Short mmCIF file of C-alpha atoms and ligand atoms in Angstrom, two decimals:
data_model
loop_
_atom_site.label_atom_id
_atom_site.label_comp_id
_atom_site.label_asym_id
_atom_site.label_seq_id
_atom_site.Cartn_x
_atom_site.Cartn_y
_atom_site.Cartn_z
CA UNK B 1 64.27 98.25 88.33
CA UNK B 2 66.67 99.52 86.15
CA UNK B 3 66.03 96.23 83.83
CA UNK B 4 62.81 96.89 83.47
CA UNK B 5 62.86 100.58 82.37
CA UNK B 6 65.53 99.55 79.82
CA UNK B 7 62.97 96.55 78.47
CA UNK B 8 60.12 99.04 78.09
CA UNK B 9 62.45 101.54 76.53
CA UNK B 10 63.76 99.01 73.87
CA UNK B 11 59.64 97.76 73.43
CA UNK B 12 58.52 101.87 72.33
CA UNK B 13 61.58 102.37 70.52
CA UNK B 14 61.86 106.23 71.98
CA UNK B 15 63.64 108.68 69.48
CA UNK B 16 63.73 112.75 69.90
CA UNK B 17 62.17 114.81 67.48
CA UNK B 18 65.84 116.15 66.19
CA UNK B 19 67.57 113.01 66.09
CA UNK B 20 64.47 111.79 63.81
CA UNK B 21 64.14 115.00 61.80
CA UNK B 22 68.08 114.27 61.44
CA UNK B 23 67.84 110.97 60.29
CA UNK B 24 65.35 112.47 57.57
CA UNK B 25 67.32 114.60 56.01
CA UNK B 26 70.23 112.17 55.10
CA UNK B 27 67.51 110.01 53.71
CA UNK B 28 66.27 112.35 52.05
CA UNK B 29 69.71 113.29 50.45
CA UNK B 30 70.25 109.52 49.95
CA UNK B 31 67.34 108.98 48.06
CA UNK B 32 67.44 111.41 45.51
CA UNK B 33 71.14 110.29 45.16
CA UNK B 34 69.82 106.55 44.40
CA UNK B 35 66.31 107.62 42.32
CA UNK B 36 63.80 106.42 44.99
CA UNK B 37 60.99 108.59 45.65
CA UNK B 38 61.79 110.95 48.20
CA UNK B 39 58.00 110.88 49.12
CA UNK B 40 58.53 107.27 50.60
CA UNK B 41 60.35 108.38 53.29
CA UNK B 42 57.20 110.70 55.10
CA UNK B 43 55.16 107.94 54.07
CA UNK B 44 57.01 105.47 55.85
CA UNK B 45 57.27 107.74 58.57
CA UNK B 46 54.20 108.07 59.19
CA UNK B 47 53.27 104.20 59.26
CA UNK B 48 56.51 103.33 62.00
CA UNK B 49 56.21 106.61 64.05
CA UNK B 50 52.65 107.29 63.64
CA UNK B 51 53.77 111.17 62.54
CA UNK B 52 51.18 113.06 60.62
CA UNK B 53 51.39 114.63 56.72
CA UNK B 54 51.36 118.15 58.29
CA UNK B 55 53.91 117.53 61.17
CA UNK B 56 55.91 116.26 58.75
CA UNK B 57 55.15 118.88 56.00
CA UNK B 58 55.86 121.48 58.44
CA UNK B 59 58.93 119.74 60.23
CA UNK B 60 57.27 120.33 63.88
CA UNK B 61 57.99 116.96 64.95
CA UNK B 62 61.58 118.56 65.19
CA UNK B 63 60.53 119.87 68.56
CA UNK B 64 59.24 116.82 70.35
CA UNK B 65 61.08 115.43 73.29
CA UNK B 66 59.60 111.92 72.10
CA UNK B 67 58.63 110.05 69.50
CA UNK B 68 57.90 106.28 69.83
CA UNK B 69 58.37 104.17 66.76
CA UNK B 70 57.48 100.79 65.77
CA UNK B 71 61.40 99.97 65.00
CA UNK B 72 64.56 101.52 66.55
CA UNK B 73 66.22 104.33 64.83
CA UNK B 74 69.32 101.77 63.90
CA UNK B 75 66.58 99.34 62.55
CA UNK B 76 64.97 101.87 60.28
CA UNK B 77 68.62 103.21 59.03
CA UNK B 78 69.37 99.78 58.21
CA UNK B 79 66.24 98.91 56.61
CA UNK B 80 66.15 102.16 54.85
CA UNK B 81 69.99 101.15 53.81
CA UNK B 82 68.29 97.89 52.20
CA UNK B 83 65.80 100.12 50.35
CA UNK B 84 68.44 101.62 48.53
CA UNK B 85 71.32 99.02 47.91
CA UNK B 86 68.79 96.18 47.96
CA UNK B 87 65.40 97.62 46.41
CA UNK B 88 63.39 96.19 49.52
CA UNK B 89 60.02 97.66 49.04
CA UNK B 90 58.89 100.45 51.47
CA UNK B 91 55.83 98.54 52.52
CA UNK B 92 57.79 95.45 53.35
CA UNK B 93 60.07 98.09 55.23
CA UNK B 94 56.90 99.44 57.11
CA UNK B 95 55.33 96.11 57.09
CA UNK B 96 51.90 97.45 56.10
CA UNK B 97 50.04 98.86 53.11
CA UNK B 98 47.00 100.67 52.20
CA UNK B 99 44.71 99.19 49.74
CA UNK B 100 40.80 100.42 49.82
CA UNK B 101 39.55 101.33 52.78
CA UNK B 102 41.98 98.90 54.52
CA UNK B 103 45.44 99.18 56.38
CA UNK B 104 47.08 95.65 55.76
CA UNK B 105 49.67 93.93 57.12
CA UNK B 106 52.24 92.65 54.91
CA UNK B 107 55.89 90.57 54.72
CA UNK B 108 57.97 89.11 51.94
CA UNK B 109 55.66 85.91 51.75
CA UNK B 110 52.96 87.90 50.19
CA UNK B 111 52.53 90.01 46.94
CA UNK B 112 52.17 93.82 48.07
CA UNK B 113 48.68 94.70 47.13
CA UNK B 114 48.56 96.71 43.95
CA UNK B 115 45.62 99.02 43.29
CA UNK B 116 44.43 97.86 40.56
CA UNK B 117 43.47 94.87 42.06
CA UNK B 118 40.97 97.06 44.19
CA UNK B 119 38.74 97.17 40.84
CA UNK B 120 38.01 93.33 41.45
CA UNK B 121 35.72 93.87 44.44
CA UNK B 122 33.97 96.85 42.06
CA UNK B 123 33.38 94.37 39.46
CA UNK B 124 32.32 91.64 41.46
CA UNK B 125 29.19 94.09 43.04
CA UNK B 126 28.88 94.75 39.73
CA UNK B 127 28.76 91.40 38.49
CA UNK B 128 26.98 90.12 41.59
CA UNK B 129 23.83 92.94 41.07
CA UNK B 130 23.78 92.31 37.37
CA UNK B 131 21.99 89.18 37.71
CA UNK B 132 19.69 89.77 40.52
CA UNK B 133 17.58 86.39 40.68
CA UNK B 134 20.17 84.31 41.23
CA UNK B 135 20.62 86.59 44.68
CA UNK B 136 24.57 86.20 44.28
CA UNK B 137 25.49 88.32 46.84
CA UNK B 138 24.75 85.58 49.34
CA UNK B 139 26.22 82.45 49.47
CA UNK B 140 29.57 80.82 48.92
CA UNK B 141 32.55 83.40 47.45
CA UNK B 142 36.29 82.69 47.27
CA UNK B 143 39.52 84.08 46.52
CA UNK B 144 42.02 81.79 45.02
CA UNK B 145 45.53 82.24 45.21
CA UNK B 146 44.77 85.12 48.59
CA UNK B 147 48.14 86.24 49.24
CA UNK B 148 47.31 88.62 52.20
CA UNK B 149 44.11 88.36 52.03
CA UNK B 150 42.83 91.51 50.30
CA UNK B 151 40.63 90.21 47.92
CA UNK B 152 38.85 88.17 50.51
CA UNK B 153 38.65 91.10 52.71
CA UNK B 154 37.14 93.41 50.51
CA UNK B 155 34.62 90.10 49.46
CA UNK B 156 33.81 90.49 53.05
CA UNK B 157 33.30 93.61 52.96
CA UNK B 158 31.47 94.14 49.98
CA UNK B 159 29.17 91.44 50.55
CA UNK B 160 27.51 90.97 54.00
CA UNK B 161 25.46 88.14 53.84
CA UNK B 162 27.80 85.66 52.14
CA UNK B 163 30.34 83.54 53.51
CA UNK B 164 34.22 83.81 51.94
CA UNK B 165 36.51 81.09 51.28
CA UNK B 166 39.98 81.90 51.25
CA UNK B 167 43.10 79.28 49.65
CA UNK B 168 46.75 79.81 49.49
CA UNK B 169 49.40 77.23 48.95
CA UNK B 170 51.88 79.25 51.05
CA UNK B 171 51.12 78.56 54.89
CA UNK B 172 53.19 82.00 55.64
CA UNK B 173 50.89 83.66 53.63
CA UNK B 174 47.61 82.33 55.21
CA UNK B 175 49.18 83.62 58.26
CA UNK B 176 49.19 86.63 57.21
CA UNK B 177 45.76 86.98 55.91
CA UNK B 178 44.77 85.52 59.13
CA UNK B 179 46.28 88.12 60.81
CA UNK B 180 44.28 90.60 58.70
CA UNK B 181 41.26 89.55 59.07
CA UNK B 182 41.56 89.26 62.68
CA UNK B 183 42.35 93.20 63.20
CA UNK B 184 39.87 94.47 60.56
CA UNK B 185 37.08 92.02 62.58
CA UNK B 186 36.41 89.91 59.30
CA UNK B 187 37.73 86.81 61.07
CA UNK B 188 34.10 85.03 61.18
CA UNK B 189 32.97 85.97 57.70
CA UNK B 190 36.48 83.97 55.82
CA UNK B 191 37.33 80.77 56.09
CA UNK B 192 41.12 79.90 55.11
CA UNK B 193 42.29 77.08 53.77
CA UNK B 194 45.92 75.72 52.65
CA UNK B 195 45.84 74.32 49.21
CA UNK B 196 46.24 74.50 45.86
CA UNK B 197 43.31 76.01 44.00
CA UNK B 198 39.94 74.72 44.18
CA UNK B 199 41.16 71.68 45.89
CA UNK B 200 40.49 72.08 49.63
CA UNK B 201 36.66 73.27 48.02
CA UNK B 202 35.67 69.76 46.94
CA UNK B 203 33.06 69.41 49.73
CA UNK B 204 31.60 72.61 48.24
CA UNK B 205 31.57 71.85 44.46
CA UNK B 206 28.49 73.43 42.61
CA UNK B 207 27.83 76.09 45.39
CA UNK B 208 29.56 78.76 44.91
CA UNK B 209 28.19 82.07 44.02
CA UNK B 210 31.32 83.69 43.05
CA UNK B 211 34.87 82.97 42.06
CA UNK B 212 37.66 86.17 42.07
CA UNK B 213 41.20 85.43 41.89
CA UNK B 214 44.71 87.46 41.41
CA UNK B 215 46.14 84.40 40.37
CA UNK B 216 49.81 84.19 39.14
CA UNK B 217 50.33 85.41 35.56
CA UNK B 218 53.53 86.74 34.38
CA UNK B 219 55.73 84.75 31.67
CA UNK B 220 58.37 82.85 33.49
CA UNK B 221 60.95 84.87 31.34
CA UNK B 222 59.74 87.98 32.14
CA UNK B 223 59.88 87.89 35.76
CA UNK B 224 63.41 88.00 36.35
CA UNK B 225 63.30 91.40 34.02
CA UNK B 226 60.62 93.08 36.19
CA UNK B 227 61.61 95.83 38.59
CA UNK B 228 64.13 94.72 41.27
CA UNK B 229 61.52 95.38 44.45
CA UNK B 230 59.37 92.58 42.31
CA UNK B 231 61.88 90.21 40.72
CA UNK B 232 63.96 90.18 43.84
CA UNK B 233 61.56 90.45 46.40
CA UNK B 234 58.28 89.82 45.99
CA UNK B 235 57.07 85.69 45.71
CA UNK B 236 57.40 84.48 42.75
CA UNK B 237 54.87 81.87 43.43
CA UNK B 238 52.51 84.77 43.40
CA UNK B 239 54.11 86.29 39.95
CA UNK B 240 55.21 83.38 37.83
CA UNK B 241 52.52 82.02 35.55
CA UNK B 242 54.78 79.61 33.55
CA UNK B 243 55.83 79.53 30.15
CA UNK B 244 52.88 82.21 28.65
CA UNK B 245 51.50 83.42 31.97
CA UNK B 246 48.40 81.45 31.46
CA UNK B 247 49.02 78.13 32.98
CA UNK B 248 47.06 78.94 36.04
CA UNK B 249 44.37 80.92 34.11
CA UNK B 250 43.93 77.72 31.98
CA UNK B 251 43.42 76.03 35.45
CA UNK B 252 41.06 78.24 36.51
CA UNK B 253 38.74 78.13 33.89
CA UNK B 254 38.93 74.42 33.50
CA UNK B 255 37.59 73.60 36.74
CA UNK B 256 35.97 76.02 38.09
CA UNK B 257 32.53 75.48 36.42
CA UNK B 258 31.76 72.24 38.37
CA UNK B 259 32.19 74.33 41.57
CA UNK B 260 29.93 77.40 40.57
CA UNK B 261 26.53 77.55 40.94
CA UNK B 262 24.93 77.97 37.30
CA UNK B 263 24.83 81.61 36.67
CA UNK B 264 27.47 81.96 39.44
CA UNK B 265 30.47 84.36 38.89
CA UNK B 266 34.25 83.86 37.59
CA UNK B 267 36.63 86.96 37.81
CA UNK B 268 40.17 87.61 37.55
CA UNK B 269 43.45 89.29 37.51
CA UNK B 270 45.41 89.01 34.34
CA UNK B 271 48.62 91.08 32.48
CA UNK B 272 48.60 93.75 29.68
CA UNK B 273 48.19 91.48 26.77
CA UNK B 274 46.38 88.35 27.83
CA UNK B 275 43.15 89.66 27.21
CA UNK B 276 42.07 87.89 24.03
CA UNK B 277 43.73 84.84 24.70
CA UNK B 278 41.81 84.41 27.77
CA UNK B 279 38.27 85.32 26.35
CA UNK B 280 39.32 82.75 23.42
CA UNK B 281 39.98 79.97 26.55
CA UNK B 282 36.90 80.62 28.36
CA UNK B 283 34.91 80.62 24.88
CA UNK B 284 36.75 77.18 24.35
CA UNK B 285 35.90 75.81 27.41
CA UNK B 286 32.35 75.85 26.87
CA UNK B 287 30.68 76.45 30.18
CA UNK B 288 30.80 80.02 30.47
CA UNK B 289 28.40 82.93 28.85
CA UNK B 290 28.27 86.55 28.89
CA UNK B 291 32.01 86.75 28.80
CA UNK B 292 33.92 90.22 29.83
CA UNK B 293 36.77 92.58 29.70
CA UNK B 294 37.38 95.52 31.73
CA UNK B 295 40.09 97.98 31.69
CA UNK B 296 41.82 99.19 35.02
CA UNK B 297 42.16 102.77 36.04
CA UNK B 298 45.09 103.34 33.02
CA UNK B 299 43.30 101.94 30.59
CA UNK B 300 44.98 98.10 30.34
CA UNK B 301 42.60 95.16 29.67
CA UNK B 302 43.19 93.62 33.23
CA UNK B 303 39.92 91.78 34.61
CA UNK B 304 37.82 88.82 32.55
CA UNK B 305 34.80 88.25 33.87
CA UNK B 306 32.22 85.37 32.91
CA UNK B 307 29.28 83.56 34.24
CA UNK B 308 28.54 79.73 34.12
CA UNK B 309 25.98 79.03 31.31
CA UNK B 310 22.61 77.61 33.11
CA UNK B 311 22.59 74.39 31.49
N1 LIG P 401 50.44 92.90 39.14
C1 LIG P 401 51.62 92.21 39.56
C2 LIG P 401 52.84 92.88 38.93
O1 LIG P 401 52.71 93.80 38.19
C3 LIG P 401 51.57 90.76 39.20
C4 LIG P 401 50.58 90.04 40.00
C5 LIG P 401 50.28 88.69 39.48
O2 LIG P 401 51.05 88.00 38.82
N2 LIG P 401 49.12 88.29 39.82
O3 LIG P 401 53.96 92.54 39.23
#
């Protein structure tokens, strides 16, 4: 008996409300003593013991004989440790993220979802609507390069009647995606594959409607200089875009015309910077018309978008 009740107790990971609102407040003084965000800590609070902004804004939690968190109280300290000595990312801590209208899972095999990525699936309607014969928002869309899946997701999401593909190279990552879809119940509308770009797609070539990808694009010199929670945590298979950032751009624009559809879609993710050298490549290339930039929320030149010339 007594086994048991100590099993369940380690599975809820029960806290009191003090010993919680304790642990707080030395993170709280530890964190402005190391420069991270003090707002982190509620945040993270509220995604690994399910508390509530105004419980936490109002410190009433301090009065509950229970909490139940996702990790123990010794787990969280140590993770929270990591944080600061180690510049772990909170979401990676928490093991979750918001992006859209989505709560995502997330680990160290996948790039956290940033929110300007989120402007993809707006351009992609967008794009999608602007050329309404071609009736783009059905058929074949896919998201090279998925990570954890978000782009995919909000594919799904956004368009109903199509079907998405999904590729990674990373089979941890795929997992995770997986994992995704399954509890947002997009499971049957993405199909994942393991593979390196269009490759696992040959069976599909000239069908696609659509083409969006976050693919790697930072300089390979530059990544060890980005923040520590990026350079030393986050993939850099996901970050590192070789000697200019553009070698898997250049990929991307070289093959994916024979697997669009003519007047079919081709979107991406690119850095501060990279704008007109990419619009010069896709120019180059030949197959594409109508090419784009758009700026994300701040501003930066971040999305190209093209179409595949009809002929
Ligand atoms: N936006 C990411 C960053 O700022 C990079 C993502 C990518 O390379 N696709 O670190």
């Amino acid at each position: 008996m007594r086994k048991s009740y100590e099993m369940v107790e380690q599975k809820l990971n029960l806290v009191s409300g003090l010993q919680l609102w304790q642990w707080r407040s030395r993170a709280i003084a530890k964190a402005i003593a190391n420069n991270v965000p003090v707002a982190e800590i509620d945040w993270l609070l509220q995604e690994v013991a399910g508390l509530d902004r105004l419980a936490l804004r109002l410190d009433s939690f301090k009065d509950k004989a229970e909490i139940i968190m996702a990790l123990s109280l010794e787990e969280l300290d140590h993770l929270w440790h990591r944080r600061l000595d180690d510049r772990l990312p909170v979401q990676y801590i928490a093991g979750s993220t918001p992006w859209r209208n989505f709560r995502l899972k997330v680990s160290d095999a996948v790039l956290i979802p940033r929110p300007e990525t989120e402007c993809l699936i707006d351009l992609a309607v967008m794009a999608a609507r602007s050329e309404v014969s071609s009736q783009l928002k059905q058929g074949h869309w896919v998201d090279l390069g998925t990570g954890s899946g978000v782009i995919a997701l909000g594919l799904a999401d956004a368009f109903s009647e199509s079907t998405i593909h999904a590729v990674d190279y990373s089979l941890e990552a795929l997992a995770i995606a997986q994992k995704n879809a399954d509890n947002l119940g997009l499971a049957d509308r993405i199909r994942f594959y393991q593979g390196s770009w269009w490759q696992p797609l040959a069976a599909l070539k000239g069908q696609f409607s659509g083409m969006v990808s976050n693919p790697p694009y930072i300089p390979s010199n530059i990544v060890p200089t980005l923040q520590p929670e990026v350079a030393k945590h986050e993939p850099h298979l996901a970050l590192d875009g070789g000697f200019d950032g553009l070698d898997d751009i250049r990929h991307l624009i070289e093959f994916s015309p024979s697997y669009l559809k003519p007047g079919g879609v081709w979107l991406i993710e690119m850095m501060a910077g990279q704008a007109e050298a990419v619009k010069m490549l896709l120019q180059k290339q030949g197959s594409y018309e109508n090419i784009q930039i758009h700026t994300d929320l701040e501003g930066v030149e971040r999305f190209a978008l093209a179409f595949v010339s009809a002929e």
